[in-house]
Amino acid sequence: MEKSCTLLIHFDKGTPAIANEIKEALEGNDVSAKVDAMKKAIMLLLNGETLPQLFITIVRYVLPSEDHTVQKLLLLYLEIIEKTDAKGRVLPEMILICQNLRNNLQHPNEYIRGVTLRFLCRLNETEIIEPLIPSVLQNLEHRHRFIRRNAILAVMSIYKLPQGDQLLVDAPDMIEKVLSTEQDPSAKRNAFLMLFTCAQERATNYLLTHVDRVSEWGELLQMVVLELIRKVCRTNRGEKAKYIKIIIALLNSPSTAVIYECAGTLVSLSSAPSAIKAAANTYCQLLLSQSDNNVKLIVLDRLNELKSSHRDVMVDLIMDVLRALLSPNLDIQRKTLDIVLELITPRNINEVVLLLKKEVVKTQTGELEKNGEYRQMLIQAIHSCAIKFPEVASTVVHLLMDFLGDSNVASAIDVVVFVREIIETNPKLRVSIITRLLDTFYQIRAARVCSCALWIIGEYCLSLSEVESAIATIKQCLGDLPFYSASEEGEATDASKKTPQASSITISSRRPAVLADGTYATQSAASETAFSLPTIVPGSLTSGNLRSLLLTGDFFLGAVVACTLTKLVLRLEEVQPSKVEVNKATTQTLLILVSMLQLGQSHVLPHPIDNDSYDRIVLCMRLLCNTGDEIRKIWLQSCRQSFVKMLSEKQLRETEELKAKAQVSHAQPDDLIDFYHLKSRKGMSQLELEDEVQDDLKRATGEFVKDADDANKLNRILQLTGLSDPVYAEAYVTVHHYDIVLDVTVINRTKETLQNLCLELATMGDLKLVERPQNYTLAPESSKQIKANIKVSSTETGVIFGNIVYETSNVLERTVVVLNDIHIDIMDYISPAVCSDTAFRTMWAEFEWENKVAVNTVIQDEKEFLNHIIKSINMKCLTAPSALDGECGFLAANLYAKSVFGEDALVNLSIEKQADGKLSGYIRIRSKTQGIALSLGDKITLKQKGGS
């Protein structure tokens, strides 16, 4: 069985040292050979070897050695060897080492004394320790602080033994005297820790009698003081008023570790606004003073927790939190913005937006590598601010529109989406936004940004001047027509003979001619020329963004251009009284559409125009040639109405999410409420009064009521053995982020005493047992609570299995009871989450692991099946409810969840109703890791069939 030791060394058992070789080396006089031999012996012992024949050799030849390295290795050896027999009695030969340990405790060398005292802290055998106690107590008054420190720890470990209070009856008295006279900070901390652990009342009394000097104590001692305060107040909350003054005094400590612990302790003990503000100020100071990014992230987590429970206090510190944006780390900047966006109020919105604008301008300098990503985060933050407080939109929208041509496409998309939303929600800004958009449209280089900008132009250009400017701008960005033409390559017929790609022909027709070798002829009448493949005609340098994108084969953008021009011409018919101008615009638009179709059907581009874009452009041409009132209404009004509906649904979803996040608390009818107005305030500080008020409010609103439901607890109890087994066991499983705690109740149902009862567990998957199993003795018909801790490293379904082994006096062999398997459900690790459609699509493209599950269910309604899947796998549906309305026989929805380890889980559900009423289709799961994709797939396969 694996041995317990403070030293962990890897050792290859493939070539173990022979015991005789180790013995010979130990018997020699070479110190270095002895050191190597001791190391080999220790490694063999740690790997399961016993080596009983070496003990006497070590006693004879190693104990007398004066070398410090040899003595240290000797203590490690003595720590890991078996010191007791099967019945728990100390082996007789262990008496041989007692004299050596006593000599070491009286050794003139301080190092030998210190390491021996430290070794005694790890001894559990009373028979070995008892004769050494006088020597240990003498070291409490040694002149060297290293020895005093370890002597105090040795006294504490001896006193904590099962019979330690009999071995050292007056240990607390002695340590209290040492504490009052000790000057060394570490020794003083050890003494206080001993009183805290073994005599808590003495530690409390000492602390309260030295309240005024706590701020002068060392950092180590102050940390133990804070731990004592937390423990005392946890057991008796009524005494917290005595200690809050100490905590507030320690907030001025020069040690950052102490003030961090002080802030956490203050928050856990008091809910008074002044106490919370002091803790929040401390966190903000740490946020600015610490250079370690990990520390900053931890402090931001603490601030985020404060924001959830004490938002009113945090609102006043929003500008202090925003100073964390000075850090160049993107994770810190993202977390800071997430906190700040939930603290915005009408009072601080202007300050926040002003600072965010300054940060956006800073990103234009290009000093940092990830300026583009940071700018995108800032734009999203400003977008959120403008949606919550529309009055600030006018101060930021024009600045952000300068980034429509940003090289970071994601940032530019965020800007144009922001502009699209603001122009609808702020009608007063429409004219200025349209003017600015038309002025900067030529700077846009991304197709997706162009598409959204064109939609804005088509929907919100309402006046005559705006419509005419919009048409002129689009024409300028498209450049001269046609988009391609053939170029002359030779002047004579001889050139065509030398060049197989060229031919000479006389053309009298105006239609383009395709030659025998596949080349085209120019449309000139009765002229003999040489022709070659057509070439693209580039636009001018100032007007080429739409043209260059079209010439790359992006005909989806071409369809968007066609729809925008069609809308503008239809609106021109309403606002332009001159029919001549309308007809001219219609003709020019038709020419552009025809040119796009010719480009798409030519051989200039590697890929022809797709059918959807072709049909869309042709529809626009037909619409321009023959317009009806119903069609006009659909194109000019219905599209915008759909957008307004989408915005209202988005706002409704955000409101529902905020409600879901809000804590729902209920006070029980018989809960006690103490009205502080009726209490005696004599001797109470302002902080205590505030604390009383907050406690009363929490009791009145039911915030002290735990949300945990007893019924849910019962669901987590698993039966591990049968009712007829001699040993009955059941487990209560608690899953808390990275830890799984099994609280196993074992009941002896026999009339015999069970000896060496051991709960042996093993795991499968990314689960790891933390502790080794221990042996217990169970009396007849008695029970025992056994806890097992398991670490989890990823979101994957795991299995815990094992057995209970025990012995009885009547049976020589060990009895084994096999336990039922415990399946750790992936649902314990993932929770519904929300992300934008853009982020979902980005992750869907990036994630490499996909699990495709075919739909196989008895459910015949599409929405019912979707709801069943959402409930079964604990995910959030990102698809808007309006998109799921109607009965068309098809349904597609995106689901999203996040694990406690930060992993993203994406699910796309696409189903179709067959003629026989059954549902068919696929559920696709994507994630960055394999485990979550496979586990979710198994869960869906298991749950999708039934409606329960």
Short mmCIF file of C-alpha atoms in Angstrom, two decimals, residues 118-543:
data_model
loop_
_atom_site.label_atom_id
_atom_site.label_comp_id
_atom_site.label_asym_id
_atom_site.label_seq_id
_atom_site.Cartn_x
_atom_site.Cartn_y
_atom_site.Cartn_z
CA ARG A 118 9.84 19.01 13.22
CA PHE A 119 10.05 15.20 12.88
CA LEU A 120 8.22 14.78 16.18
CA CYS A 121 5.27 16.71 14.69
CA ARG A 122 4.71 13.75 12.38
CA LEU A 123 4.93 11.00 15.00
CA ASN A 124 1.70 9.45 16.30
CA GLU A 125 3.12 6.74 18.59
CA THR A 126 2.71 7.77 22.24
CA GLU A 127 5.25 5.21 23.52
CA ILE A 128 8.02 6.78 21.45
CA ILE A 129 7.06 10.40 22.21
CA GLU A 130 6.50 10.11 25.99
CA PRO A 131 10.18 9.79 27.07
CA LEU A 132 11.08 12.74 24.82
CA ILE A 133 8.66 15.27 26.34
CA PRO A 134 11.06 16.79 28.92
CA SER A 135 13.63 17.47 26.18
CA VAL A 136 10.94 19.05 23.98
CA LEU A 137 9.83 21.38 26.80
CA GLN A 138 13.42 22.48 27.45
CA ASN A 139 13.64 23.70 23.85
CA LEU A 140 10.75 26.13 24.43
CA GLU A 141 13.25 28.44 26.16
CA HIS A 142 16.20 27.93 23.81
CA ARG A 143 18.07 31.03 22.73
CA HIS A 144 17.68 30.29 19.01
CA ARG A 145 14.31 31.20 17.44
CA PHE A 146 14.43 28.36 14.87
CA ILE A 147 14.35 25.84 17.70
CA ARG A 148 11.64 27.68 19.65
CA ARG A 149 9.37 27.78 16.59
CA ASN A 150 9.59 24.03 16.02
CA ALA A 151 9.36 23.25 19.74
CA ILE A 152 5.99 25.06 19.92
CA LEU A 153 4.73 23.10 16.89
CA ALA A 154 5.94 19.85 18.47
CA VAL A 155 4.04 20.66 21.68
CA MET A 156 0.89 21.40 19.63
CA SER A 157 1.11 18.11 17.68
CA ILE A 158 1.73 16.10 20.89
CA TYR A 159 -1.21 17.80 22.63
CA LYS A 160 -3.49 16.95 19.67
CA LEU A 161 -2.77 13.21 19.96
CA PRO A 162 -5.60 11.03 21.38
CA GLN A 163 -3.88 10.96 24.80
CA GLY A 164 -1.99 14.20 24.37
CA ASP A 165 -3.88 16.13 27.03
CA GLN A 166 -2.63 13.53 29.56
CA LEU A 167 0.97 13.69 28.34
CA LEU A 168 1.03 17.51 28.44
CA VAL A 169 -1.60 18.58 30.93
CA ASP A 170 -0.38 22.15 31.32
CA ALA A 171 0.61 22.70 27.66
CA PRO A 172 -1.84 25.63 27.12
CA ASP A 173 -0.44 27.40 30.22
CA MET A 174 3.13 26.98 29.06
CA ILE A 175 2.40 28.18 25.54
CA GLU A 176 0.47 31.17 26.86
CA LYS A 177 3.52 32.19 28.90
CA VAL A 178 5.72 31.73 25.85
CA LEU A 179 3.32 33.89 23.83
CA SER A 180 3.52 36.74 26.33
CA THR A 181 7.34 36.78 26.34
CA GLU A 182 8.18 35.71 22.77
CA GLN A 183 9.63 38.33 20.41
CA ASP A 184 10.13 36.34 17.21
CA PRO A 185 7.11 36.84 14.85
CA SER A 186 7.10 33.24 13.55
CA ALA A 187 7.41 31.68 17.00
CA LYS A 188 4.70 34.02 18.28
CA ARG A 189 2.45 33.01 15.40
CA ASN A 190 3.02 29.30 16.17
CA ALA A 191 2.19 29.86 19.84
CA PHE A 192 -1.03 31.71 19.03
CA LEU A 193 -1.92 28.99 16.50
CA MET A 194 -1.46 26.35 19.22
CA LEU A 195 -3.85 28.22 21.55
CA PHE A 196 -6.28 28.80 18.67
CA THR A 197 -6.29 25.07 17.82
CA CYS A 198 -6.17 23.53 21.30
CA ALA A 199 -7.48 26.19 23.71
CA GLN A 200 -9.63 28.63 21.78
CA GLU A 201 -10.85 30.55 24.84
CA ARG A 202 -7.26 31.38 25.87
CA ALA A 203 -6.52 32.63 22.34
CA THR A 204 -9.66 34.77 22.37
CA ASN A 205 -8.83 36.24 25.77
CA TYR A 206 -5.28 37.02 24.70
CA LEU A 207 -6.56 38.74 21.56
CA LEU A 208 -9.13 40.85 23.42
CA THR A 209 -6.58 41.93 26.05
CA HIS A 210 -4.16 43.07 23.34
CA VAL A 211 -6.65 44.71 20.98
CA ASP A 212 -4.70 47.94 20.79
CA ARG A 213 -1.49 46.20 19.73
CA VAL A 214 -2.91 43.92 17.01
CA SER A 215 -1.90 46.34 14.24
CA GLU A 216 1.74 46.12 15.43
CA TRP A 217 1.91 42.32 15.23
CA GLY A 218 3.61 40.53 12.35
CA GLU A 219 1.85 39.50 9.17
CA LEU A 220 1.80 35.77 10.02
CA LEU A 221 0.22 36.37 13.41
CA GLN A 222 -2.37 38.76 11.96
CA MET A 223 -3.44 36.08 9.46
CA VAL A 224 -4.04 33.60 12.30
CA VAL A 225 -5.98 36.30 14.21
CA LEU A 226 -8.31 36.71 11.23
CA GLU A 227 -8.80 32.95 11.04
CA LEU A 228 -9.70 32.90 14.74
CA ILE A 229 -12.19 35.74 14.28
CA ARG A 230 -13.91 33.91 11.42
CA LYS A 231 -14.16 30.71 13.46
CA VAL A 232 -15.49 32.43 16.58
CA CYS A 233 -18.06 34.50 14.71
CA ARG A 234 -19.22 31.52 12.68
CA THR A 235 -20.18 29.68 15.85
CA ASN A 236 -21.53 32.73 17.69
CA ARG A 237 -22.62 35.60 15.43
CA GLY A 238 -23.64 37.68 18.44
CA GLU A 239 -19.98 38.32 19.31
CA LYS A 240 -18.98 39.76 15.97
CA ALA A 241 -19.27 43.36 17.21
CA LYS A 242 -16.18 42.80 19.42
CA TYR A 243 -14.04 41.77 16.48
CA ILE A 244 -15.13 44.09 13.67
CA LYS A 245 -13.09 46.91 15.23
CA ILE A 246 -10.00 44.68 15.04
CA ILE A 247 -10.68 43.89 11.40
CA ILE A 248 -11.11 47.56 10.49
CA ALA A 249 -7.84 48.36 12.29
CA LEU A 250 -6.07 45.64 10.29
CA LEU A 251 -7.32 47.16 7.02
CA ASN A 252 -4.46 49.67 7.40
CA SER A 253 -1.84 46.91 7.59
CA PRO A 254 1.13 47.27 5.20
CA SER A 255 0.73 43.61 4.20
CA THR A 256 -1.43 43.10 1.11
CA ALA A 257 -2.23 39.51 2.16
CA VAL A 258 -3.59 40.74 5.50
CA ILE A 259 -5.78 43.48 4.05
CA TYR A 260 -7.14 41.05 1.43
CA GLU A 261 -8.12 38.59 4.17
CA CYS A 262 -9.49 41.48 6.25
CA ALA A 263 -11.79 42.56 3.44
CA GLY A 264 -13.08 38.99 2.95
CA THR A 265 -13.63 38.54 6.68
CA LEU A 266 -15.42 41.88 6.96
CA VAL A 267 -17.83 40.97 4.15
CA SER A 268 -18.56 37.57 5.69
CA LEU A 269 -19.30 39.03 9.13
CA SER A 270 -21.07 42.31 8.45
CA SER A 271 -23.56 43.64 5.94
CA ALA A 272 -23.42 47.24 7.17
CA PRO A 273 -22.90 49.70 4.28
CA SER A 274 -19.84 51.28 5.91
CA ALA A 275 -18.20 47.86 6.38
CA ILE A 276 -18.96 46.80 2.82
CA LYS A 277 -17.64 50.10 1.49
CA ALA A 278 -14.42 49.67 3.48
CA ALA A 279 -13.98 46.16 2.04
CA ALA A 280 -14.74 47.34 -1.51
CA ASN A 281 -12.25 50.21 -1.17
CA THR A 282 -9.63 47.72 -0.03
CA TYR A 283 -10.26 45.53 -3.06
CA CYS A 284 -10.01 48.56 -5.37
CA GLN A 285 -6.66 49.53 -3.80
CA LEU A 286 -5.36 46.00 -4.34
CA LEU A 287 -6.62 46.09 -7.91
CA LEU A 288 -4.45 49.12 -8.65
CA SER A 289 -1.40 48.32 -6.52
CA GLN A 290 -0.83 44.68 -7.54
CA SER A 291 1.02 43.94 -10.77
CA ASP A 292 0.24 40.21 -10.88
CA ASN A 293 -2.61 39.57 -13.31
CA ASN A 294 -3.78 36.51 -11.35
CA VAL A 295 -4.19 38.64 -8.24
CA LYS A 296 -6.16 41.22 -10.21
CA LEU A 297 -8.51 38.52 -11.54
CA ILE A 298 -9.09 37.15 -8.03
CA VAL A 299 -9.82 40.63 -6.68
CA LEU A 300 -12.24 41.26 -9.56
CA ASP A 301 -14.05 38.04 -8.63
CA ARG A 302 -14.47 39.37 -5.08
CA LEU A 303 -15.79 42.67 -6.43
CA ASN A 304 -18.20 40.78 -8.65
CA GLU A 305 -19.55 38.94 -5.59
CA LEU A 306 -19.97 42.27 -3.78
CA LYS A 307 -21.81 43.65 -6.79
CA SER A 308 -24.33 40.81 -6.61
CA SER A 309 -25.14 41.27 -2.92
CA HIS A 310 -24.36 44.97 -2.27
CA ARG A 311 -24.93 46.76 -5.55
CA ASP A 312 -25.87 50.10 -3.94
CA VAL A 313 -22.47 50.35 -2.26
CA MET A 314 -20.56 49.29 -5.38
CA VAL A 315 -22.26 51.92 -7.56
CA ASP A 316 -20.30 54.67 -5.79
CA LEU A 317 -17.00 52.94 -6.59
CA ILE A 318 -17.60 52.38 -10.29
CA MET A 319 -14.88 54.80 -11.42
CA ASP A 320 -12.34 53.14 -9.11
CA VAL A 321 -13.16 49.77 -10.65
CA LEU A 322 -12.83 51.22 -14.15
CA ARG A 323 -9.20 52.13 -13.43
CA ALA A 324 -8.42 48.43 -13.85
CA LEU A 325 -8.77 49.02 -17.62
CA LEU A 326 -5.23 50.39 -17.48
CA SER A 327 -4.05 46.79 -17.40
CA PRO A 328 -3.15 45.50 -20.90
CA ASN A 329 -4.53 42.03 -20.12
CA LEU A 330 -7.73 41.27 -22.06
CA ASP A 331 -9.19 38.96 -19.39
CA ILE A 332 -8.89 41.70 -16.77
CA GLN A 333 -10.40 44.28 -19.12
CA ARG A 334 -13.30 41.97 -20.02
CA LYS A 335 -14.09 41.14 -16.39
CA THR A 336 -13.87 44.83 -15.42
CA LEU A 337 -16.33 45.86 -18.13
CA ASP A 338 -18.73 43.05 -17.15
CA ILE A 339 -18.80 44.33 -13.57
CA VAL A 340 -19.14 47.99 -14.54
CA LEU A 341 -22.00 47.46 -17.00
CA GLU A 342 -24.21 46.17 -14.17
CA LEU A 343 -23.40 49.16 -11.94
CA ILE A 344 -24.43 51.91 -14.37
CA THR A 345 -27.03 54.37 -13.11
CA PRO A 346 -28.34 57.70 -14.46
CA ARG A 347 -25.94 59.45 -12.06
CA ASN A 348 -22.74 57.88 -13.37
CA ILE A 349 -23.57 57.04 -16.98
CA ASN A 350 -21.97 60.20 -18.40
CA GLU A 351 -18.69 59.65 -16.54
CA VAL A 352 -18.53 56.01 -17.59
CA VAL A 353 -19.24 56.73 -21.26
CA LEU A 354 -16.69 59.55 -21.30
CA LEU A 355 -14.00 57.22 -19.97
CA LEU A 356 -14.96 54.48 -22.44
CA LYS A 357 -14.72 56.99 -25.29
CA LYS A 358 -11.22 57.95 -24.17
CA GLU A 359 -10.24 54.28 -24.11
CA VAL A 360 -11.62 53.80 -27.64
CA VAL A 361 -9.52 56.72 -28.89
CA LYS A 362 -6.46 55.21 -27.18
CA THR A 363 -6.85 51.99 -29.16
CA GLN A 364 -6.16 53.91 -32.38
CA THR A 365 -2.51 54.41 -31.38
CA GLY A 366 -1.70 50.79 -32.21
CA GLU A 367 0.79 50.39 -29.35
CA LEU A 368 -0.67 47.09 -28.12
CA GLU A 369 -1.03 43.83 -30.05
CA LYS A 370 -4.65 43.21 -29.15
CA ASN A 371 -6.02 46.71 -29.64
CA GLY A 372 -8.63 45.36 -32.06
CA GLU A 373 -10.10 42.93 -29.53
CA TYR A 374 -10.02 45.56 -26.77
CA ARG A 375 -11.75 48.05 -29.06
CA GLN A 376 -14.43 45.48 -29.81
CA MET A 377 -15.09 45.00 -26.07
CA LEU A 378 -15.30 48.76 -25.57
CA ILE A 379 -17.73 49.15 -28.47
CA GLN A 380 -19.94 46.42 -27.06
CA ALA A 381 -19.84 48.11 -23.65
CA ILE A 382 -20.80 51.50 -25.15
CA HIS A 383 -23.57 49.76 -27.10
CA SER A 384 -24.95 48.33 -23.87
CA CYS A 385 -24.77 51.75 -22.18
CA ALA A 386 -26.58 53.43 -25.06
CA ILE A 387 -29.37 50.85 -25.04
CA LYS A 388 -29.94 51.27 -21.30
CA PHE A 389 -29.64 55.08 -21.43
CA PRO A 390 -30.59 56.34 -24.92
CA GLU A 391 -29.70 59.95 -24.04
CA VAL A 392 -25.96 59.16 -24.25
CA ALA A 393 -26.20 57.68 -27.74
CA SER A 394 -25.72 61.08 -29.40
CA THR A 395 -22.36 61.53 -27.68
CA VAL A 396 -20.87 58.24 -28.88
CA VAL A 397 -22.49 57.18 -32.12
CA HIS A 398 -20.54 59.54 -34.39
CA LEU A 399 -17.24 58.64 -32.76
CA LEU A 400 -17.88 54.93 -33.22
CA MET A 401 -18.86 55.36 -36.85
CA ASP A 402 -15.23 56.23 -37.58
CA PHE A 403 -14.52 52.54 -36.94
CA LEU A 404 -16.86 51.19 -39.64
CA GLY A 405 -13.80 50.65 -41.80
CA ASP A 406 -11.81 49.03 -38.97
CA SER A 407 -9.40 46.27 -40.00
CA ASN A 408 -10.81 44.20 -37.13
CA VAL A 409 -13.98 42.93 -38.82
CA ALA A 410 -15.63 41.85 -35.55
CA SER A 411 -15.20 45.37 -34.15
CA ALA A 412 -16.65 46.93 -37.32
CA ILE A 413 -19.64 44.55 -37.18
CA ASP A 414 -20.33 45.56 -33.59
CA VAL A 415 -20.26 49.23 -34.62
CA VAL A 416 -22.69 48.82 -37.50
CA VAL A 417 -25.07 46.70 -35.39
CA PHE A 418 -24.92 49.41 -32.72
CA VAL A 419 -25.71 52.09 -35.32
CA ARG A 420 -28.60 50.03 -36.68
CA GLU A 421 -30.16 49.76 -33.22
CA ILE A 422 -29.56 53.39 -32.26
CA ILE A 423 -31.08 54.80 -35.45
CA GLU A 424 -34.30 52.96 -34.65
CA THR A 425 -34.46 53.70 -30.93
CA ASN A 426 -33.35 57.37 -31.28
CA PRO A 427 -35.35 58.98 -34.12
CA LYS A 428 -33.77 62.38 -33.43
CA LEU A 429 -30.37 61.05 -34.49
CA ARG A 430 -31.60 59.62 -37.80
CA VAL A 431 -30.60 62.50 -40.04
CA SER A 432 -27.11 62.94 -38.57
CA ILE A 433 -26.45 59.18 -38.63
CA ILE A 434 -27.54 58.82 -42.25
CA THR A 435 -25.40 61.81 -43.29
CA ARG A 436 -22.39 60.42 -41.45
CA LEU A 437 -22.94 56.91 -42.82
CA LEU A 438 -23.10 58.13 -46.42
CA ASP A 439 -19.91 60.16 -45.91
CA THR A 440 -17.95 57.21 -44.50
CA PHE A 441 -19.51 54.39 -46.53
CA TYR A 442 -16.61 54.19 -48.98
CA GLN A 443 -14.24 53.33 -46.07
CA ILE A 444 -16.04 50.04 -45.28
CA ARG A 445 -14.05 47.00 -46.46
CA ALA A 446 -15.89 44.05 -44.90
CA ALA A 447 -18.79 42.45 -46.77
CA ARG A 448 -20.89 41.81 -43.65
CA VAL A 449 -20.48 45.41 -42.51
CA CYS A 450 -21.42 46.63 -46.00
CA SER A 451 -24.55 44.48 -45.99
CA CYS A 452 -25.77 45.90 -42.67
CA ALA A 453 -24.88 49.48 -43.67
CA LEU A 454 -26.76 49.08 -46.97
CA TRP A 455 -29.82 47.83 -45.07
CA ILE A 456 -29.70 50.94 -42.85
CA ILE A 457 -29.43 53.17 -45.92
CA GLY A 458 -32.34 51.44 -47.62
CA GLU A 459 -34.62 51.65 -44.56
CA TYR A 460 -33.83 55.07 -43.07
CA CYS A 461 -33.17 57.35 -46.06
CA LEU A 462 -36.57 59.09 -46.16
CA SER A 463 -36.18 62.59 -47.61
CA LEU A 464 -35.49 63.40 -51.28
CA SER A 465 -31.95 64.63 -50.64
CA GLU A 466 -31.10 61.56 -48.56
CA VAL A 467 -32.44 59.15 -51.19
CA GLU A 468 -30.56 60.87 -54.01
CA SER A 469 -27.35 61.00 -51.98
CA ALA A 470 -27.69 57.32 -51.10
CA ILE A 471 -28.16 56.29 -54.75
CA ALA A 472 -25.18 58.44 -55.79
CA THR A 473 -23.00 56.96 -53.03
CA ILE A 474 -23.81 53.36 -53.99
CA LYS A 475 -23.19 54.10 -57.68
CA GLN A 476 -19.86 55.69 -56.80
CA CYS A 477 -18.81 52.67 -54.73
CA LEU A 478 -19.81 50.32 -57.56
CA GLY A 479 -17.74 52.26 -60.08
CA ASP A 480 -18.15 52.37 -63.84
CA LEU A 481 -20.09 49.75 -65.74
CA PRO A 482 -19.62 47.09 -67.02
CA PHE A 483 -17.78 45.13 -64.36
CA TYR A 484 -15.69 43.31 -66.98
CA SER A 485 -14.64 43.61 -70.68
CA ALA A 486 -12.29 41.93 -73.12
CA SER A 487 -8.87 43.50 -73.80
CA GLU A 488 -7.01 43.58 -77.05
CA GLU A 489 -3.93 41.47 -77.08
CA GLY A 490 -2.71 41.73 -80.67
CA GLU A 491 -3.17 43.83 -83.72
CA ALA A 492 -2.51 41.42 -86.53
CA THR A 493 -3.65 38.06 -87.64
CA ASP A 494 -0.11 36.74 -87.24
CA ALA A 495 -0.33 37.26 -83.52
CA SER A 496 -3.39 35.05 -83.34
CA LYS A 497 -1.56 32.25 -85.13
CA LYS A 498 1.25 32.38 -82.61
CA THR A 499 -1.14 32.59 -79.71
CA PRO A 500 -3.58 29.69 -79.48
CA GLN A 501 -5.70 31.63 -77.00
CA ALA A 502 -6.44 34.40 -79.53
CA SER A 503 -8.43 34.35 -82.83
CA SER A 504 -9.17 36.77 -85.64
CA ILE A 505 -12.76 37.25 -86.78
CA THR A 506 -14.99 39.78 -88.43
CA ILE A 507 -18.09 40.60 -86.39
CA SER A 508 -21.15 42.44 -87.59
CA SER A 509 -23.43 41.55 -84.71
CA ARG A 510 -23.94 43.49 -81.49
CA ARG A 511 -24.22 40.28 -79.44
CA PRO A 512 -21.09 38.78 -77.83
CA ALA A 513 -19.68 35.85 -79.79
CA VAL A 514 -18.08 32.77 -78.26
CA LEU A 515 -15.23 31.49 -80.41
CA ALA A 516 -14.27 27.86 -81.04
CA ASP A 517 -11.49 27.96 -78.46
CA GLY A 518 -13.80 29.45 -75.81
CA THR A 519 -12.66 33.06 -76.08
CA TYR A 520 -14.94 36.07 -76.48
CA ALA A 521 -15.11 38.66 -79.26
CA THR A 522 -15.64 42.37 -78.61
CA GLN A 523 -18.85 43.96 -79.85
CA SER A 524 -17.46 45.99 -82.77
CA ALA A 525 -19.11 45.98 -86.18
CA ALA A 526 -17.27 44.75 -89.31
CA SER A 527 -13.78 44.98 -87.81
CA GLU A 528 -11.12 42.32 -87.90
CA THR A 529 -9.34 42.18 -84.53
CA ALA A 530 -7.65 39.73 -82.20
CA PHE A 531 -9.53 38.78 -79.07
CA SER A 532 -8.66 37.19 -75.73
CA LEU A 533 -10.34 36.27 -72.47
CA PRO A 534 -12.26 39.16 -70.90
CA THR A 535 -10.58 41.05 -68.05
CA ILE A 536 -12.02 42.77 -65.02
CA VAL A 537 -12.31 46.51 -65.22
CA PRO A 538 -11.17 47.95 -61.89
CA GLY A 539 -12.85 50.92 -60.26
CA SER A 540 -11.11 54.10 -59.23
CA LEU A 541 -9.03 54.27 -56.07
CA THR A 542 -11.62 56.32 -54.17
CA SER A 543 -14.68 54.30 -55.13
#
